[in-house]
mmCIF file of C-alpha atoms in Angstrom:
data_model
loop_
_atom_site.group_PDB
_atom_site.id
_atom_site.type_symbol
_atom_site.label_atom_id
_atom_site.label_comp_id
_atom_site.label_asym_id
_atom_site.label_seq_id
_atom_site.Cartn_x
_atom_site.Cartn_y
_atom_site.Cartn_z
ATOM 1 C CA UNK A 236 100.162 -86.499 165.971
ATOM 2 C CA UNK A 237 97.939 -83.314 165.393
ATOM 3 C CA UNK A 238 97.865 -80.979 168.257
ATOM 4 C CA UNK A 239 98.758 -78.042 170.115
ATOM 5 C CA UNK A 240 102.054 -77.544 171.896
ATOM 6 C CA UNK A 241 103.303 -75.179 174.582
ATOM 7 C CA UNK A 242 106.928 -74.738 174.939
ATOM 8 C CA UNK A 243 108.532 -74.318 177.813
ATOM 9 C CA UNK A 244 106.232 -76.032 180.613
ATOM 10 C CA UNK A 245 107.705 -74.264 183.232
ATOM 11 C CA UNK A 246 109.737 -71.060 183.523
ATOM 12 C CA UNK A 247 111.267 -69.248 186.220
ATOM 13 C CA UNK A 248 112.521 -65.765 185.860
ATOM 14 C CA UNK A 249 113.661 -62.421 187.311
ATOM 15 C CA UNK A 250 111.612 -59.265 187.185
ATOM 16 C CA UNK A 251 112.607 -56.795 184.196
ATOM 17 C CA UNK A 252 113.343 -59.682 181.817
ATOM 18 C CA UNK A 253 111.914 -60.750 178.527
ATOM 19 C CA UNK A 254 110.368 -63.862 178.008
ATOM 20 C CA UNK A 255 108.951 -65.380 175.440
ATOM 21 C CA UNK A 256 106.191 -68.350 175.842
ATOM 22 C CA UNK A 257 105.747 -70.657 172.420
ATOM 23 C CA UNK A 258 102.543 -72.406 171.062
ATOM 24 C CA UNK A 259 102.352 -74.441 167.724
ATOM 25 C CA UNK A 260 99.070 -76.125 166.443
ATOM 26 C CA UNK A 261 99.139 -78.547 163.371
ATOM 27 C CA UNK A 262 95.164 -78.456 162.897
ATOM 28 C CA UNK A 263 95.482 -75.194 160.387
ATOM 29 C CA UNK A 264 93.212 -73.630 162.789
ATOM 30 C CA UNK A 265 92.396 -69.873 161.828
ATOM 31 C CA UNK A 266 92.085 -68.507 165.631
ATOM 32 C CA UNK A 267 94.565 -69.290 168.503
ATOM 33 C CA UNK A 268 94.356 -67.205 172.209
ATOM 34 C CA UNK A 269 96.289 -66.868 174.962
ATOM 35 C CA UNK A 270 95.271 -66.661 178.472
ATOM 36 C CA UNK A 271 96.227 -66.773 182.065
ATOM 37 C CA UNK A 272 94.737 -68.329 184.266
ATOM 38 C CA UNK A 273 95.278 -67.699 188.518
ATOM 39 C CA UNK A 274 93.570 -68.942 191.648
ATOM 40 C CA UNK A 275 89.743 -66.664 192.234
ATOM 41 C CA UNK A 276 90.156 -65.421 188.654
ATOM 42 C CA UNK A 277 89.096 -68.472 186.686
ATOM 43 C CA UNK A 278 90.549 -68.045 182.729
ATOM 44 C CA UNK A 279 91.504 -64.296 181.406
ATOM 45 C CA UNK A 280 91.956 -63.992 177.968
ATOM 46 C CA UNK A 281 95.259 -62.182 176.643
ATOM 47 C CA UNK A 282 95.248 -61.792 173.361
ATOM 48 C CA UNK A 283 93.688 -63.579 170.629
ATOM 49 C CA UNK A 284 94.375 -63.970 166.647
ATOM 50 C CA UNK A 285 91.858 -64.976 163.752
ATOM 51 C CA UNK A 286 94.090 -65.316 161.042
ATOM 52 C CA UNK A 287 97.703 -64.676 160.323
ATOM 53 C CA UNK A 288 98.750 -61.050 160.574
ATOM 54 C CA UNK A 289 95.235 -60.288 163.012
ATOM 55 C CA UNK A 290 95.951 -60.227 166.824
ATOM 56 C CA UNK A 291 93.877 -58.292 168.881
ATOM 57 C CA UNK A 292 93.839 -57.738 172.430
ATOM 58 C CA UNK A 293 91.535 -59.429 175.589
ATOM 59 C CA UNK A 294 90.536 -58.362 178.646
ATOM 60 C CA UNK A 295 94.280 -58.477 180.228
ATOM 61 C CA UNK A 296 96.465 -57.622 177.413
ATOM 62 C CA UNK A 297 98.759 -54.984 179.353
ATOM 63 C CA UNK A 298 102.586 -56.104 179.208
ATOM 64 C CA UNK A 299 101.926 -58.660 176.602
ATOM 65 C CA UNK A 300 102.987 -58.500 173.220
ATOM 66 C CA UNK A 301 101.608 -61.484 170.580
ATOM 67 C CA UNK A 302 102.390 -61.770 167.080
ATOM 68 C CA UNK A 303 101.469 -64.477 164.116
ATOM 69 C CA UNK A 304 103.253 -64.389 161.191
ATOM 70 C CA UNK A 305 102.926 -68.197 160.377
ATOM 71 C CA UNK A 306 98.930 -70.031 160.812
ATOM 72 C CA UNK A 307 100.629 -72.277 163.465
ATOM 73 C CA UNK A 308 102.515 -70.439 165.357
ATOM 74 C CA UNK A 309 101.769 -67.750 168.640
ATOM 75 C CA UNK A 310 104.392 -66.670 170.517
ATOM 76 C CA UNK A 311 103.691 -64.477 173.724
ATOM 77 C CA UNK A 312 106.165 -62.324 174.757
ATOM 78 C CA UNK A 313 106.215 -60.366 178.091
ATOM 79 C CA UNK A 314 108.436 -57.696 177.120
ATOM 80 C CA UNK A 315 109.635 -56.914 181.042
ATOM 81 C CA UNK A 316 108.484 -59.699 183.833
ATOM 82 C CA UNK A 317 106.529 -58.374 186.657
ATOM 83 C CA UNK A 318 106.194 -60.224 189.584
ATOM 84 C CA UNK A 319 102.014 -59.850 188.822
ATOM 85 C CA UNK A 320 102.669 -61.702 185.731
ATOM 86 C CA UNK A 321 103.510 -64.891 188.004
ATOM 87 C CA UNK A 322 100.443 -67.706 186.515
ATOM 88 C CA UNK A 323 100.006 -70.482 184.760
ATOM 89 C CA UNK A 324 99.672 -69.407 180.953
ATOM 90 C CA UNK A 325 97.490 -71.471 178.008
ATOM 91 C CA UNK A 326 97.322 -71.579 174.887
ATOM 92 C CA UNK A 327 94.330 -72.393 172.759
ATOM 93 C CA UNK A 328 93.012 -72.843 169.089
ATOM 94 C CA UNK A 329 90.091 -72.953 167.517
ATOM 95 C CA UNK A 330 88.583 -73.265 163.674
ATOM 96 C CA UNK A 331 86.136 -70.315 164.448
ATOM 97 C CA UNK A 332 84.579 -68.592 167.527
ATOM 98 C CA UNK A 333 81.468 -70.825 167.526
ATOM 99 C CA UNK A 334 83.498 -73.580 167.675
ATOM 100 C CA UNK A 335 85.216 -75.700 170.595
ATOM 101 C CA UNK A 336 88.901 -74.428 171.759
ATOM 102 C CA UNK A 337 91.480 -76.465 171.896
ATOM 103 C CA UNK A 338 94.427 -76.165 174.848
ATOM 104 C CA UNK A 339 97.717 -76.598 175.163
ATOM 105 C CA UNK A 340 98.717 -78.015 178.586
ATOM 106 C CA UNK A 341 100.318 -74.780 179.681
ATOM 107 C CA UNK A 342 102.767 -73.317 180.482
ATOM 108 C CA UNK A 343 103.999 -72.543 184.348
ATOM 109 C CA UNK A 344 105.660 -69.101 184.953
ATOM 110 C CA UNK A 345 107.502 -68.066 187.831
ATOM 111 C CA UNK A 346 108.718 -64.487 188.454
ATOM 112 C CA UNK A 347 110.695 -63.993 190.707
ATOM 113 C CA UNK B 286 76.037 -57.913 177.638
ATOM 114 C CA UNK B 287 77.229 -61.408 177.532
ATOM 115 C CA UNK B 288 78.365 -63.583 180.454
ATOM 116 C CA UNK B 289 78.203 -66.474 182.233
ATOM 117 C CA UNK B 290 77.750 -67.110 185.501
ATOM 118 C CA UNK B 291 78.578 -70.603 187.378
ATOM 119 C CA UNK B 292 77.189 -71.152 190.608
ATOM 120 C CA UNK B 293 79.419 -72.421 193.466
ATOM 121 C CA UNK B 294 83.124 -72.100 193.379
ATOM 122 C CA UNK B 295 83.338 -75.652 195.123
ATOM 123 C CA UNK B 296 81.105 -78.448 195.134
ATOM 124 C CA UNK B 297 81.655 -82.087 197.050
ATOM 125 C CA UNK B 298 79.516 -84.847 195.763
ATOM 126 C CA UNK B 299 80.021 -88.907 197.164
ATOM 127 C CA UNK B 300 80.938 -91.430 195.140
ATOM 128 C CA UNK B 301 77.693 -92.790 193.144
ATOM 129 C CA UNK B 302 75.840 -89.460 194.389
ATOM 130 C CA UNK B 303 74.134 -86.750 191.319
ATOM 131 C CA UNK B 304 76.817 -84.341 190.260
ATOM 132 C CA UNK B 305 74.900 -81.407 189.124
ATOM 133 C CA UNK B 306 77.291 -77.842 188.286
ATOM 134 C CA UNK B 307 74.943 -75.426 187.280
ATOM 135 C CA UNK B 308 75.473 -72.618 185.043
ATOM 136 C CA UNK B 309 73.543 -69.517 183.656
ATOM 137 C CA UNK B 310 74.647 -67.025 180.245
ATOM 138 C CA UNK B 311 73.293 -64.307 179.245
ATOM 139 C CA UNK B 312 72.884 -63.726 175.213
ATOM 140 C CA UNK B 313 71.888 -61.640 172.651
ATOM 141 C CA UNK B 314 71.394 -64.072 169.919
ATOM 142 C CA UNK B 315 70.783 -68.269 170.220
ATOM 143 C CA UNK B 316 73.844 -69.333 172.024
ATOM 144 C CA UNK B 317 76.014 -71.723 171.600
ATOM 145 C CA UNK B 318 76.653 -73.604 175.107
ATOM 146 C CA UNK B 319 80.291 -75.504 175.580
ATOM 147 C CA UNK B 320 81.511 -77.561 179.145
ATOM 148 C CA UNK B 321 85.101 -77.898 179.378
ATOM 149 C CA UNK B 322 86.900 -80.564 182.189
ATOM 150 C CA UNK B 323 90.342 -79.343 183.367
ATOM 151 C CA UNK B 324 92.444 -82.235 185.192
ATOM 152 C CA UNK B 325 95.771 -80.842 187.483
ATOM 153 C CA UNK B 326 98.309 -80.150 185.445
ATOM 154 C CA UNK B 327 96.380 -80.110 182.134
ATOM 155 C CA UNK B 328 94.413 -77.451 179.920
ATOM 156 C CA UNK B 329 90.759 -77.798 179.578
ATOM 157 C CA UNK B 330 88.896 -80.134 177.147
ATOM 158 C CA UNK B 331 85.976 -80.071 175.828
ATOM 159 C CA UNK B 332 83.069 -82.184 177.615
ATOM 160 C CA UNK B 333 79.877 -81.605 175.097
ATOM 161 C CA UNK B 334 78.498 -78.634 172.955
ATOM 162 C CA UNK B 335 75.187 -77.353 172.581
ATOM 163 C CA UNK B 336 74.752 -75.359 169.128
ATOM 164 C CA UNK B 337 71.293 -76.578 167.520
ATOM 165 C CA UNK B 338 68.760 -79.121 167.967
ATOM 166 C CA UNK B 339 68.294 -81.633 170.501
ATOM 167 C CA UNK B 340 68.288 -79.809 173.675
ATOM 168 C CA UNK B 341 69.476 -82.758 175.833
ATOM 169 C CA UNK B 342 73.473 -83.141 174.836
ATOM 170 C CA UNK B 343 75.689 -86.088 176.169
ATOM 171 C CA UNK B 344 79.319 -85.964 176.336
ATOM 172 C CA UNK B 345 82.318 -87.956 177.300
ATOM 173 C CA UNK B 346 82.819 -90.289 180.405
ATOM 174 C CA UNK B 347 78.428 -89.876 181.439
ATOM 175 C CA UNK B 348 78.301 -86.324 181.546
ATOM 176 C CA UNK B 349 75.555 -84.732 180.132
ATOM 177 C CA UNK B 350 73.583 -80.690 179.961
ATOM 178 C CA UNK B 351 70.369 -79.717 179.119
ATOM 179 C CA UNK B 352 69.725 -76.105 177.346
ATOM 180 C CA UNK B 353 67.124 -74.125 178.633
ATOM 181 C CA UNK B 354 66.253 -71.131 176.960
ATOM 182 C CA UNK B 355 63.464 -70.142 179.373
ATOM 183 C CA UNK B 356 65.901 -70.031 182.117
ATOM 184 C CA UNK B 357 69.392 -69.581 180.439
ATOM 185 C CA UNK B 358 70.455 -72.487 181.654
ATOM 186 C CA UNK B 359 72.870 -75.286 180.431
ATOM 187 C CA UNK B 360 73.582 -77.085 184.207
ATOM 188 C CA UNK B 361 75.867 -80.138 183.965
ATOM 189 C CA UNK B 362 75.078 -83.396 185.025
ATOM 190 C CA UNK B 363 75.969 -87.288 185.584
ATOM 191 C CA UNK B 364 74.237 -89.537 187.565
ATOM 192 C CA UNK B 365 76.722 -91.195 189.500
ATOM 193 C CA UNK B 366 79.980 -89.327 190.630
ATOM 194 C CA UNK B 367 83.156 -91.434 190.100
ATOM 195 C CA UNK B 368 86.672 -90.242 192.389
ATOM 196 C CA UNK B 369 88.232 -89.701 188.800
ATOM 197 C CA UNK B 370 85.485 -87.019 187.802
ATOM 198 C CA UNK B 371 87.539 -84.819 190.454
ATOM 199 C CA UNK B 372 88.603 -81.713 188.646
ATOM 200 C CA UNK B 373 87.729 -78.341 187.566
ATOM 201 C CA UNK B 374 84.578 -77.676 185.254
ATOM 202 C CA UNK B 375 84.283 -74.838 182.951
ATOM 203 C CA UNK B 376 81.018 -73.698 181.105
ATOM 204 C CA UNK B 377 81.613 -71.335 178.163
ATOM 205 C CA UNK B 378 79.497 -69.405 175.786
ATOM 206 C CA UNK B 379 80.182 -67.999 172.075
ATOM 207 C CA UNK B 380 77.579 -65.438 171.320
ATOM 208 C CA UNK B 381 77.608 -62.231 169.148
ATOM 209 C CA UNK B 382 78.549 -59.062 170.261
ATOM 210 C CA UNK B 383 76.671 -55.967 169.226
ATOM 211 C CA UNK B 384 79.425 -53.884 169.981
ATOM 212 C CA UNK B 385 81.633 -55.437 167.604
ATOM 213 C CA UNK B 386 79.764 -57.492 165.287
ATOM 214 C CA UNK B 387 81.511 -60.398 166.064
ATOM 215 C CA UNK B 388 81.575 -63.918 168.135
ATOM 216 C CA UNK B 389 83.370 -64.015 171.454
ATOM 217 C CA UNK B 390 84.003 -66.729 173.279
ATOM 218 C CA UNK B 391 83.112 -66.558 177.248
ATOM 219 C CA UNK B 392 84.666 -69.000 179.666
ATOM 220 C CA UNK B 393 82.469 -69.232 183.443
ATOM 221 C CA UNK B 394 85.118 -69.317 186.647
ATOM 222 C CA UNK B 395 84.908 -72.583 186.882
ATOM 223 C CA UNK B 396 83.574 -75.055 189.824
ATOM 224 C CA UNK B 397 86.028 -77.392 191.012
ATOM 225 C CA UNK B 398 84.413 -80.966 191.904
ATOM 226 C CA UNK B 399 85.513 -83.239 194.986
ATOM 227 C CA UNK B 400 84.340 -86.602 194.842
ATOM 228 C CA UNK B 401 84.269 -87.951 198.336
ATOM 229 C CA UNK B 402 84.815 -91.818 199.291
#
């Protein structure tokens, strides 16, 4: 079945480690995002991508690092845990900016 | 600049009362108006669109929002609250950005919904 696919669903971690959070979408979509999303701060957007090769960064993209070599694949790597990186992490796709997003179910992320 | 604004963090409706979740954007250019419906455990779908046209837009499960551009408005509604329309509701907004040049895509806080026996 076509969809969007967040890998693992939960996580738990130590501060100073690298993780890396997976997302694959079978609709060809040209734009995928990542976000976080934590209790009194609604949805934040991490980074997003509008094609293969093109990431650029949202309004929390500090200690993130994205990358999208393949159409249907973005990985999101935090590159050394922080406890403030703690939340519940989504992944989203979408055939343009005007149009509807599609999300993943998420992924849970515990650092400890 | 853009944003979107939804008003009340929590609302509690009865079962078979009006839901009504409001929200407000702010826009450069025509908008185009989305409400998303996030279940625990889940990621957000998408409820309706507004892009062109008919002002009055239905979506799934009796939900429907009505753009108004004299009051940048696009308030979500159904007329009779069911226990399993409990969740979170998100309004978003894609406009242009003169800074940029290009679309971005605004998601609202969200208002969570309690449906109360």
């Amino acid at each position: 079945d076509a969809g969007i696919t967040q890998s693992p669903r939960y996580k738990i971690t130590e501060t100073g480690r690298q993780v890396t959070l997976m997302c694959h979408q079978t609709w060809s979509h040209s734009y995928m995002f990542w976000y976080r999303q934590d209790l009194g701060h609604g949805l934040r957007l991490i980074y997003y991508s509008a094609a293969a090769d093109i990431t650029d960064k949202g309004e929390v993209p500090d200690g993130y690092v994205v990358s999208r070599s393949k159409t249907e694949n973005f990985p999101l790597t935090l590159e050394s845990a922080t406890r403030s990186q703690t939340s519940v992490y989504f992944c989203a796709s979408s055939e343009s900016n005007r149009q509807p997003q599609h999300f993943g179910d998420g992924t849970r992320l515990s650092i400890l | 600049a853009q944003s979107v604004t939804q008003l009340g963090s929590h609302v509690s409706v009865s079962e078979g009362a009006l839901v009504l979740l409001r929200c407000n954007y702010s826009s450069s250019v025509p908008p185009y108006l989305f409400w998303y419906v996030q279940y625990p455990n889940q990621g957000l779908q998408l409820l309706l669109k507004y892009t062109t046209g008919a002002t009055l837009v239905k979506g799934i499960n009796g939900f429907e929002a009505e753009f108004k551009k004299s009051e940048t408005s696009f308030h979500l509604t159904k007329p009779s609250a069911h226990m399993s329309d409990a969740a979170e509701y998100f309004c978003a907004v894609s406009d242009l950005s003169r800074t940029s040049g290009t679309y971005k895509y605004i998601f609202g806080t969200g208002t969570r919904l309690k449906v109360l026996a």
